[in-house]
PDB file of C-alpha atoms in Angstrom:
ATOM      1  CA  UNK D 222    -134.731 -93.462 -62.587  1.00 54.00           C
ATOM      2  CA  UNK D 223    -133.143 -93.864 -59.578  1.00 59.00           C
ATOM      3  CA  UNK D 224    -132.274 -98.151 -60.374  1.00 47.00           C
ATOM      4  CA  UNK D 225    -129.334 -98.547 -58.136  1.00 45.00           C
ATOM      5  CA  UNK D 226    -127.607-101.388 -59.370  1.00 38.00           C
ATOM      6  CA  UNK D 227    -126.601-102.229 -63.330  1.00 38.00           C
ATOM      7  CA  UNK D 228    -128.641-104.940 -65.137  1.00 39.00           C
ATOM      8  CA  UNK D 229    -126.465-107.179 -67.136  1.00 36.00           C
ATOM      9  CA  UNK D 230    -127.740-108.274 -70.480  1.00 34.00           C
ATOM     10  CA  UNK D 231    -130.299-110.312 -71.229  1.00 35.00           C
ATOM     11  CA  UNK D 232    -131.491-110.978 -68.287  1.00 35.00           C
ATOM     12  CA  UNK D 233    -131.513-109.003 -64.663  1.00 34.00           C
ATOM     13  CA  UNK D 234    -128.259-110.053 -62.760  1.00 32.00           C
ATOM     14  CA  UNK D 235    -127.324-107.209 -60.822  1.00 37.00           C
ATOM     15  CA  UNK D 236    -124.287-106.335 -59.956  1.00 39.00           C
ATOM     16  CA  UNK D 237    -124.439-103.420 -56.508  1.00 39.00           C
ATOM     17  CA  UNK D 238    -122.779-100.645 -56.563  1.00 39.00           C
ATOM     18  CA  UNK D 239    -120.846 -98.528 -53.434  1.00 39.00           C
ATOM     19  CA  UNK D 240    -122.621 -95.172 -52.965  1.00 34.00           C
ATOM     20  CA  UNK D 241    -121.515 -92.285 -50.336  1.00 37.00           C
ATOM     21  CA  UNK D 242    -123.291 -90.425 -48.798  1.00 39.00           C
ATOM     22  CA  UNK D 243    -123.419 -87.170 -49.889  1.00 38.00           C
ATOM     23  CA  UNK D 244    -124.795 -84.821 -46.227  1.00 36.00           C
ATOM     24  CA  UNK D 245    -124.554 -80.963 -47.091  1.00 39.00           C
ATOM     25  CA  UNK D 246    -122.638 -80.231 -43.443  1.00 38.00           C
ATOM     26  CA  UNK D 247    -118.873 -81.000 -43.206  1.00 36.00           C
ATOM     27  CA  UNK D 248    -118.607 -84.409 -42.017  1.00 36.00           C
ATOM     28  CA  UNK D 249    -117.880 -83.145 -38.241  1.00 32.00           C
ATOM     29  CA  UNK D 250    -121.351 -82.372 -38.270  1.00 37.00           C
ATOM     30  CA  UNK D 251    -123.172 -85.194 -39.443  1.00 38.00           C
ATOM     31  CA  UNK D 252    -124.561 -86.856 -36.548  1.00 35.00           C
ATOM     32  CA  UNK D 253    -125.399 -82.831 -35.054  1.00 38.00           C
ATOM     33  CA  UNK D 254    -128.342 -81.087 -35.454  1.00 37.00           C
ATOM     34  CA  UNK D 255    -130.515 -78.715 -33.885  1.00 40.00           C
ATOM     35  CA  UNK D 256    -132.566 -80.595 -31.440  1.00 44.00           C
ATOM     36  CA  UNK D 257    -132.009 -80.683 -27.593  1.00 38.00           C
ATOM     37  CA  UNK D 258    -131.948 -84.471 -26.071  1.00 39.00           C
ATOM     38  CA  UNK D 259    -135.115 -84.427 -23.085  1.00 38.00           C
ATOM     39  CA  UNK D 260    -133.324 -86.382 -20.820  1.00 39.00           C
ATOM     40  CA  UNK D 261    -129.959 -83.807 -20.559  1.00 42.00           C
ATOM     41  CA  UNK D 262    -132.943 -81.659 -19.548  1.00 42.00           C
ATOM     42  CA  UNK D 263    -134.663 -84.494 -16.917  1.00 42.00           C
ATOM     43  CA  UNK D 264    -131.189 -84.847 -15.707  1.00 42.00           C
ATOM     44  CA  UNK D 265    -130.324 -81.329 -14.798  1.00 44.00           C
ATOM     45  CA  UNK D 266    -127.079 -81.273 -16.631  1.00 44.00           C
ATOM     46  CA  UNK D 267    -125.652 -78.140 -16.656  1.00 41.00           C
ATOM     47  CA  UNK D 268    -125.077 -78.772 -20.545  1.00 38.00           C
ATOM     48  CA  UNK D 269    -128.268 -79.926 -20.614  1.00 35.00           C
ATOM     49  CA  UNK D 270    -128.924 -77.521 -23.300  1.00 33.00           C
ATOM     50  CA  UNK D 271    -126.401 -78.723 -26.541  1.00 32.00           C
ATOM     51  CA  UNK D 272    -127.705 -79.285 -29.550  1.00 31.00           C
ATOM     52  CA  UNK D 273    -127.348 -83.008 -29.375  1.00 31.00           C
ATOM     53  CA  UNK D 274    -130.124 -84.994 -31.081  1.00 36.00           C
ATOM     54  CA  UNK D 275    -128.375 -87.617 -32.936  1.00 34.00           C
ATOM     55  CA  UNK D 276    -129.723 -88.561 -36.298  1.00 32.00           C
ATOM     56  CA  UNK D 277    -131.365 -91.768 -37.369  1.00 35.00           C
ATOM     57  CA  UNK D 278    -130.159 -95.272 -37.565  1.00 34.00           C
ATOM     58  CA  UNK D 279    -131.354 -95.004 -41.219  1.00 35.00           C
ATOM     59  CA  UNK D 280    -129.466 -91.415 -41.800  1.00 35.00           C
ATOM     60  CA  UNK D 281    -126.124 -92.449 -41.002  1.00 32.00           C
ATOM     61  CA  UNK D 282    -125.940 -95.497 -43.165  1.00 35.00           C
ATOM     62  CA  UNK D 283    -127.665 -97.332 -45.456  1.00 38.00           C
ATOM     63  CA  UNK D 284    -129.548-100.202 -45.019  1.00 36.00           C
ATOM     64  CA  UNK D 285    -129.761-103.671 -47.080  1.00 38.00           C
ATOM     65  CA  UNK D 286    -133.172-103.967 -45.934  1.00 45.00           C
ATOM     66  CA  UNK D 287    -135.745-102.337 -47.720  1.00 45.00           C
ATOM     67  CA  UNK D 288    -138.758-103.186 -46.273  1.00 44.00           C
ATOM     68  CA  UNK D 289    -140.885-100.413 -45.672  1.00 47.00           C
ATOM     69  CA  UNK D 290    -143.013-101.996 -42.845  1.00 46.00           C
ATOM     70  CA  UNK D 291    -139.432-101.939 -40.417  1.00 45.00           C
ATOM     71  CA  UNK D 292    -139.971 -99.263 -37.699  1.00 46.00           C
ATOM     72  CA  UNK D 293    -136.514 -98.338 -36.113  1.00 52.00           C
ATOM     73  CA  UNK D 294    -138.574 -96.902 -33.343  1.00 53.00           C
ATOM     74  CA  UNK D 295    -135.046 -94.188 -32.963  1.00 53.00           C
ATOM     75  CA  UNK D 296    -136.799 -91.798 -30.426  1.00 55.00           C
ATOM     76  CA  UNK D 297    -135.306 -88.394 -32.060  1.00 54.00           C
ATOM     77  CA  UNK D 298    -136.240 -86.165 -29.115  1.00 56.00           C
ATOM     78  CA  UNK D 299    -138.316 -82.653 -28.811  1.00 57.00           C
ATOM     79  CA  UNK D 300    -138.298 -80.045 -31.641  1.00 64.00           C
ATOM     80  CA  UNK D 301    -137.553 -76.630 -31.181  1.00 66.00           C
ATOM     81  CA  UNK D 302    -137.905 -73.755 -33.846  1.00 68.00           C
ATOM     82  CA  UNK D 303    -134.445 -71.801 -34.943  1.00 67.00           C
ATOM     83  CA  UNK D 304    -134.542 -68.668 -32.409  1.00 65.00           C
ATOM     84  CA  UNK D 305    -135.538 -71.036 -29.405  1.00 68.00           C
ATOM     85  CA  UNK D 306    -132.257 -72.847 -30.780  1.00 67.00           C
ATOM     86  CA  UNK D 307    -130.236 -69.641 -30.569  1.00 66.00           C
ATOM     87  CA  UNK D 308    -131.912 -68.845 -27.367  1.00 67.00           C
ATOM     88  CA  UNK D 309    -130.448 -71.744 -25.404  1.00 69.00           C
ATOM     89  CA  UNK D 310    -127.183 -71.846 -24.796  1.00 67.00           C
ATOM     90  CA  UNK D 311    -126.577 -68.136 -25.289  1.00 69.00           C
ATOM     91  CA  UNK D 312    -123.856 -67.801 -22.655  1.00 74.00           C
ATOM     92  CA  UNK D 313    -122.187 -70.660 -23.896  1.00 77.00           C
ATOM     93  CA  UNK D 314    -119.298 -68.396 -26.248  1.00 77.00           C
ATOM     94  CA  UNK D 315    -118.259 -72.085 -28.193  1.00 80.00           C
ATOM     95  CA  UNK D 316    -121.720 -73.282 -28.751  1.00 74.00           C
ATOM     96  CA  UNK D 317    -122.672 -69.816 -30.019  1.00 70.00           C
ATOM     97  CA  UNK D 318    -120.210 -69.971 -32.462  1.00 74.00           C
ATOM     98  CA  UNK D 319    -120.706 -73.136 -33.282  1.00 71.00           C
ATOM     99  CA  UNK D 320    -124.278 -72.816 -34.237  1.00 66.00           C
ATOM    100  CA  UNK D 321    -123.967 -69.024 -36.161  1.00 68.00           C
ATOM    101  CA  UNK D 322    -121.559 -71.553 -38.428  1.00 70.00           C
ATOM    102  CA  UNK D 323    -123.590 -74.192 -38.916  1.00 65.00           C
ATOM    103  CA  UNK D 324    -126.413 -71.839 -39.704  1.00 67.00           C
ATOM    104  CA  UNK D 325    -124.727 -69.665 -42.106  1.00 63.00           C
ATOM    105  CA  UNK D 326    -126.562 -66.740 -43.686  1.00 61.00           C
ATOM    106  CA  UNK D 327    -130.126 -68.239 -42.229  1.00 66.00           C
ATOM    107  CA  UNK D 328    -131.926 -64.747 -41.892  1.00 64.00           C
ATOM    108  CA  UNK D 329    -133.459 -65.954 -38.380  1.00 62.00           C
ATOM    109  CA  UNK D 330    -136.005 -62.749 -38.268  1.00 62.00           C
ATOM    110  CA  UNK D 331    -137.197 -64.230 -41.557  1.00 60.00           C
ATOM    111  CA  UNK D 332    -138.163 -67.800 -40.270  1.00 58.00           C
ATOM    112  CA  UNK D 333    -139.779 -66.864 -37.750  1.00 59.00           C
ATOM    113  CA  UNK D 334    -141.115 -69.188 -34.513  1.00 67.00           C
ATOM    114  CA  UNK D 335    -142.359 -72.031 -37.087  1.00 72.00           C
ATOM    115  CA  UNK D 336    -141.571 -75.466 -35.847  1.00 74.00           C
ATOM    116  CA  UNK D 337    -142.058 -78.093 -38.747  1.00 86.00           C
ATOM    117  CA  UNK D 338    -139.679 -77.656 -41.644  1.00 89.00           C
ATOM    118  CA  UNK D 339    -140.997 -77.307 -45.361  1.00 92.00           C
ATOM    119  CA  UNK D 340    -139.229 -78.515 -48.124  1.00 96.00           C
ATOM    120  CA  UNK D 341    -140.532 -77.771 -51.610  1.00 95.00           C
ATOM    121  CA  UNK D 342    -139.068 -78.930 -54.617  1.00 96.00           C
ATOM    122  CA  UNK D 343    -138.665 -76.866 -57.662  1.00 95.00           C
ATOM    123  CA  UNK D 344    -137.611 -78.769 -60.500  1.00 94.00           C
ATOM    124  CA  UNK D 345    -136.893 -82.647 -61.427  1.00 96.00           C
ATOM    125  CA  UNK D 346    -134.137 -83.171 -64.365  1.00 97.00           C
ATOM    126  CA  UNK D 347    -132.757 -86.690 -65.707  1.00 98.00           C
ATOM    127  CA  UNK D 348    -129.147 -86.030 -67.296  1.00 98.00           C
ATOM    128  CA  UNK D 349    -127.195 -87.671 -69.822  1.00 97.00           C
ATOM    129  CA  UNK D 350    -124.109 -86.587 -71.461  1.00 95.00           C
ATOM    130  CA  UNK D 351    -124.387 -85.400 -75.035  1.00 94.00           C
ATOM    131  CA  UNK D 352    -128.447 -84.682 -74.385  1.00 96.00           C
ATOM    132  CA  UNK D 353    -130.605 -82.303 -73.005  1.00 96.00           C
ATOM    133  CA  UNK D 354    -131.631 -82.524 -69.721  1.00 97.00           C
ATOM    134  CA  UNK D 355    -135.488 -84.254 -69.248  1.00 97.00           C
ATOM    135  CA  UNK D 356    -137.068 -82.018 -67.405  1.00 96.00           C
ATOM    136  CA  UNK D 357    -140.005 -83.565 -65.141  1.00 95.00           C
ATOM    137  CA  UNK D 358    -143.122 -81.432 -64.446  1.00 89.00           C
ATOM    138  CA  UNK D 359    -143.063 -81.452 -60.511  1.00 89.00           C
ATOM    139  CA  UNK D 360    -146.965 -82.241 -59.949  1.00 86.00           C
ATOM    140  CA  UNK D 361    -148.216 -79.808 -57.296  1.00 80.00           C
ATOM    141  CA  UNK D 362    -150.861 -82.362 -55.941  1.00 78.00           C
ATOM    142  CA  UNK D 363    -151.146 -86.229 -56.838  1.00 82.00           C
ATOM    143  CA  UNK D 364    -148.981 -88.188 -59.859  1.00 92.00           C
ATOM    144  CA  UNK D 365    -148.427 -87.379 -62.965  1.00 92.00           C
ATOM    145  CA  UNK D 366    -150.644 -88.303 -65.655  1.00 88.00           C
ATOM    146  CA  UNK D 367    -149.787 -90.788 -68.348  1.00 91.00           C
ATOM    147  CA  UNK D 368    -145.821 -91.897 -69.103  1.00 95.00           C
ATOM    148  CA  UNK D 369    -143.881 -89.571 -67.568  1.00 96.00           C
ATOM    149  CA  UNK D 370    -140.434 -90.170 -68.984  1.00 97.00           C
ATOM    150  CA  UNK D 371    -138.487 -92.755 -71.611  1.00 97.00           C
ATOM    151  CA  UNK D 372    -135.248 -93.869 -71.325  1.00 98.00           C
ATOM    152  CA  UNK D 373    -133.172 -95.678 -73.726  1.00 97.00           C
ATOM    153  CA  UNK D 374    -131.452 -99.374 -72.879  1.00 98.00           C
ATOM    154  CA  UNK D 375    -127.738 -99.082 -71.751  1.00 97.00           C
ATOM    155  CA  UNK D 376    -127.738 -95.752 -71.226  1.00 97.00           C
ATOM    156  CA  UNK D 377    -125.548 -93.490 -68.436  1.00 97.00           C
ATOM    157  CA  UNK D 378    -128.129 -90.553 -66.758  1.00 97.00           C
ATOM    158  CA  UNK D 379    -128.498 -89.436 -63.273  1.00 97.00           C
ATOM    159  CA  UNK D 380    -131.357 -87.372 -61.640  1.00 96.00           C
ATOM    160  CA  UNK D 381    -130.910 -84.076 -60.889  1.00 97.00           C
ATOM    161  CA  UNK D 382    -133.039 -81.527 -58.261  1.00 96.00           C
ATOM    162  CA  UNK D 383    -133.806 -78.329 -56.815  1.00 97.00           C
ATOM    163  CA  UNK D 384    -135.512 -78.029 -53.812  1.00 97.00           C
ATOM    164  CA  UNK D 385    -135.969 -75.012 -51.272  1.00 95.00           C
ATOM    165  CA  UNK D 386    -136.076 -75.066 -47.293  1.00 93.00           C
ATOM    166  CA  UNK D 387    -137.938 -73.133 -45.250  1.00 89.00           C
ATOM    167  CA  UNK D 388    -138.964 -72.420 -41.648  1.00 85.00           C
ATOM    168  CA  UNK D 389    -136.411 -74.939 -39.808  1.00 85.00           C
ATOM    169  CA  UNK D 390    -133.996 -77.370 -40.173  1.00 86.00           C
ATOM    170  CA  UNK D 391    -134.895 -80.493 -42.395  1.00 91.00           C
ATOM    171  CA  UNK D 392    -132.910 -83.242 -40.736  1.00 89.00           C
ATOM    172  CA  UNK D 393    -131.902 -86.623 -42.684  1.00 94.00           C
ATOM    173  CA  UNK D 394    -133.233 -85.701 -46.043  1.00 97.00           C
ATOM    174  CA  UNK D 395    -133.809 -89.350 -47.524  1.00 97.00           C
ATOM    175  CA  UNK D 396    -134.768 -90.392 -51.018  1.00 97.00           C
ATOM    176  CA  UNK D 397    -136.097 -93.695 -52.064  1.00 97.00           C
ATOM    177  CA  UNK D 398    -137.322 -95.319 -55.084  1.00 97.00           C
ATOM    178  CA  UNK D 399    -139.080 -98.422 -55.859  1.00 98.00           C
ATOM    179  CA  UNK D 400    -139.871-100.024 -59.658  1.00 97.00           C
ATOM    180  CA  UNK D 401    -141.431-102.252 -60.702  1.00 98.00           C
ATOM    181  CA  UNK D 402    -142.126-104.302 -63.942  1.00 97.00           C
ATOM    182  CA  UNK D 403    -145.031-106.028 -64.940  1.00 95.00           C
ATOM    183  CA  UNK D 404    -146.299-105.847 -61.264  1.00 94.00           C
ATOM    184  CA  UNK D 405    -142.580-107.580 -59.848  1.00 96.00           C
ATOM    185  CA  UNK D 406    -140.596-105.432 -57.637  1.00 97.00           C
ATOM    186  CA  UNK D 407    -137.023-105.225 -59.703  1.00 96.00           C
ATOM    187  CA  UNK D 408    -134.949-102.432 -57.801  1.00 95.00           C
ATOM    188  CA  UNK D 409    -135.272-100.550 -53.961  1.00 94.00           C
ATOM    189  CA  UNK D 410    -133.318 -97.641 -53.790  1.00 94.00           C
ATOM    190  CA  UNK D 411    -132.277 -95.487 -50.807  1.00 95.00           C
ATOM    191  CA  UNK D 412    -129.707 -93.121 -50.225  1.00 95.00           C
ATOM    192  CA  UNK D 413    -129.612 -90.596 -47.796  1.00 96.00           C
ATOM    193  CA  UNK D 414    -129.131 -86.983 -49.364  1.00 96.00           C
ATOM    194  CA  UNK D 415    -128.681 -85.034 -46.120  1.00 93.00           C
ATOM    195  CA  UNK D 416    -129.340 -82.064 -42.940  1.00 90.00           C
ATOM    196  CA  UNK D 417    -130.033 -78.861 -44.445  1.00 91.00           C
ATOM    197  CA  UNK D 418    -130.707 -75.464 -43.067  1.00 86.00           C
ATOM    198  CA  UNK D 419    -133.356 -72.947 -44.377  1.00 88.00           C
ATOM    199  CA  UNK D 420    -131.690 -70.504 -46.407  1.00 86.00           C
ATOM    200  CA  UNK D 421    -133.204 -68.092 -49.649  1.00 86.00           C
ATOM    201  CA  UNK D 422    -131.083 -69.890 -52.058  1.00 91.00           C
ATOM    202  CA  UNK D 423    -132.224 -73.161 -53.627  1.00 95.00           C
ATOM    203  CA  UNK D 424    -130.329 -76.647 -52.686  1.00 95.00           C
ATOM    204  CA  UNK D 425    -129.101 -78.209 -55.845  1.00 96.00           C
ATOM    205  CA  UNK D 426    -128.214 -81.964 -55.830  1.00 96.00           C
ATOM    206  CA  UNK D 427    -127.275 -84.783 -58.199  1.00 97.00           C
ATOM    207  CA  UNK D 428    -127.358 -88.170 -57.896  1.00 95.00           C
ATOM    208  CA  UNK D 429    -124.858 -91.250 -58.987  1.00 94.00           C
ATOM    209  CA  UNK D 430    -124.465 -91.654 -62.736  1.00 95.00           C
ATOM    210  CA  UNK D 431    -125.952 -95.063 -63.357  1.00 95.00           C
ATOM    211  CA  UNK D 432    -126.815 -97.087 -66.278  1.00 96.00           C
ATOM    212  CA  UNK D 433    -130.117 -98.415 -68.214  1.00 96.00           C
ATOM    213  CA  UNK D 434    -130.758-102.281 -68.179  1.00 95.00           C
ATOM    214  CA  UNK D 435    -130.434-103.422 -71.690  1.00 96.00           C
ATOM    215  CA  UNK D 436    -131.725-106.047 -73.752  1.00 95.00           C
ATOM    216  CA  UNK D 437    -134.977-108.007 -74.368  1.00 95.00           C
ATOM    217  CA  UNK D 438    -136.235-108.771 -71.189  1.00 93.00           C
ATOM    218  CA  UNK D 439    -135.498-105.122 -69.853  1.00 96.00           C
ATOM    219  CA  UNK D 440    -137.086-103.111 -72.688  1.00 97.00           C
ATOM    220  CA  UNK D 441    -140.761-101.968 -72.029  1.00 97.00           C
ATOM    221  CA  UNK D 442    -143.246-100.420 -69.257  1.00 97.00           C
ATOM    222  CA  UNK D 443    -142.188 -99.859 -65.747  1.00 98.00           C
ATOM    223  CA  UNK D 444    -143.697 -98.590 -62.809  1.00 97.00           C
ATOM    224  CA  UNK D 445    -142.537 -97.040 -59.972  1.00 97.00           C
ATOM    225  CA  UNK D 446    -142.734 -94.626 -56.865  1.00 97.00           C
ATOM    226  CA  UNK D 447    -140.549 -92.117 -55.398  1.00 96.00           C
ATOM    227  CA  UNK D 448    -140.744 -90.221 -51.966  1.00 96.00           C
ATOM    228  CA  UNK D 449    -138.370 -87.877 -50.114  1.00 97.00           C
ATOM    229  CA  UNK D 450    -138.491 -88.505 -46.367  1.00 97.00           C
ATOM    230  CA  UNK D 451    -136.528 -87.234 -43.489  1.00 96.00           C
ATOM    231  CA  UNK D 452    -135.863 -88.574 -39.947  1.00 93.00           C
ATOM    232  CA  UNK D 453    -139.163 -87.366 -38.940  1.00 90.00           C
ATOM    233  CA  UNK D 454    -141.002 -89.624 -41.501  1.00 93.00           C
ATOM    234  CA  UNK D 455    -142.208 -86.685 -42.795  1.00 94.00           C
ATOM    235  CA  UNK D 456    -142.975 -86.956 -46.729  1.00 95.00           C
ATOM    236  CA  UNK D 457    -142.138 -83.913 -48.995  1.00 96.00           C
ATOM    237  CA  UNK D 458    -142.856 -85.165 -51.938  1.00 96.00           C
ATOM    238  CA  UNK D 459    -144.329 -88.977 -52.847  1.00 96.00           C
ATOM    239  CA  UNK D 460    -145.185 -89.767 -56.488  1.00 95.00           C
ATOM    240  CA  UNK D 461    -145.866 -93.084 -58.408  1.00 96.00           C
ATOM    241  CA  UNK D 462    -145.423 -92.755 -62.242  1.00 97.00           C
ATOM    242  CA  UNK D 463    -144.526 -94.885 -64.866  1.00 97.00           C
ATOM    243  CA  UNK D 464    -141.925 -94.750 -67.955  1.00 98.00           C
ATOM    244  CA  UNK D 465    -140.257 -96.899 -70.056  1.00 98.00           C
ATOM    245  CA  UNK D 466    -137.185 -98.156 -71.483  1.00 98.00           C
ATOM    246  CA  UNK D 467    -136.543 -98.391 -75.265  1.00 97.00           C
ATOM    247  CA  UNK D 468    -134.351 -99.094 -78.302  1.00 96.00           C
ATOM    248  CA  UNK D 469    -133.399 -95.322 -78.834  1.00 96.00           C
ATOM    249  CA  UNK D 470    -134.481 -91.822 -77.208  1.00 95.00           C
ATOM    250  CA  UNK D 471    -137.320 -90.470 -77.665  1.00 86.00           C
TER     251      UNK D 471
END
């Protein structure tokens, strides 16, 4: 789950991979969001008011280094909820429309004046052709209990998830995975999954197809821990788990 990079047999020679991003806006929109910059405002710029907070160093590419203890120190600026967004600007015809399209079908009665966004996911899948999809108890509180998955050795899959969006904008959605086997870090993955709007409908998104390590040395227990993050360093969902990698399915 969520490797990264193909093992070559026997051993672990890796061999990295090219991944796009994959942001839910059209790419003209990437580095846009909902957030006003504070010094347009300290400036007195008669545009002080755009919806220009850029996103993080970390959303618009990915990084080599994995480190977690790195601290871009990217100062995002001030928050504001979605009708304080709508609010500003108002005369502004072309930033009007600009923002009733990037919002879509948000309902912005419904969201009312909360700030922080909420991002709950609904289901967890692993995929792989010609099998039924592993579905993956999302644990309301803690991790699970016990082995949470198998997978078999040289096999294609790809994780799958739902997850909903409330309240406000979730900026820089980020997932990352780390695994480990017999207590050595083997894989790091990031990859940014994208800006999303609140909306009633679920978010559905897949990740790369990529393939079990095979072979002695890759067969047996791993660990591992997975979080989704945004540009905020807010956590929506953090888990450590373990499963393992056999011979055949289970």
């Amino acid at each position: 789950m969520g490797f990264g990079f193909l093992y070559e047999t026997p051993g672990f020679t890796t061999n990295n991979k090219d991944i796009p991003d994959k942001l839910s806006w059209p790419e003209s929109w990437n580095l846009l969001i909902l957030r006003h910059r504070s010094d347009h405002e300290e400036s007195g710029d008669e545009r002080g008011t755009r919806l220009s907070r850029h996103m993080s160093e970390s959303s618009i590419a990915e990084t080599e280094d994995d480190d977690d203890h790195v601290d871009r120190n990217i100062d995002l600026g001030p928050q504001f909820t979605l009708k304080e967004q709508l609010e500003k600007d108002k005369d502004d015809e072309s930033l009007r429309r600009w923002k009733e399209q990037l919002l879509g079908s948000v309902d912005i009665n419904s969201v009312g004046e909360t700030l922080e966004p909420e991002v709950k996911f609904l289901s967890l899948a692993i995929k792989s052709a010609g099998r039924d999809d592993i579905i993956l108890p999302v644990p309301e509180t803690g991790n699970p209990n016990g082995l949470w998955f198998t997978l078999k050795e040289g096999s294609r899959y790809s994780l799958a998830f739902t997850f909903q969006v409330n309240h406000n904008i979730v900026s820089g959605l980020k997932y990352t995975n780390t695994v480990w086997k017999t207590g050595i870090k083997v894989d790091s993955t990031k990859e940014m999954i994208g800006t999303f709007s609140p909306q009633a409908e679920p978010y559905t998104h897949e990740m790369p197809e990529e393939i079990t390590p095979s072979g002695l040395f890759a067969r047996g227990a791993y660990s591992a821990k997975t979080k989704f993050v945004d540009d905020d360093k807010k956590s929506y969902l953090d888990i450590s788990y373990t499963f393992d990698i056999r011979k055949e399915w289970l």
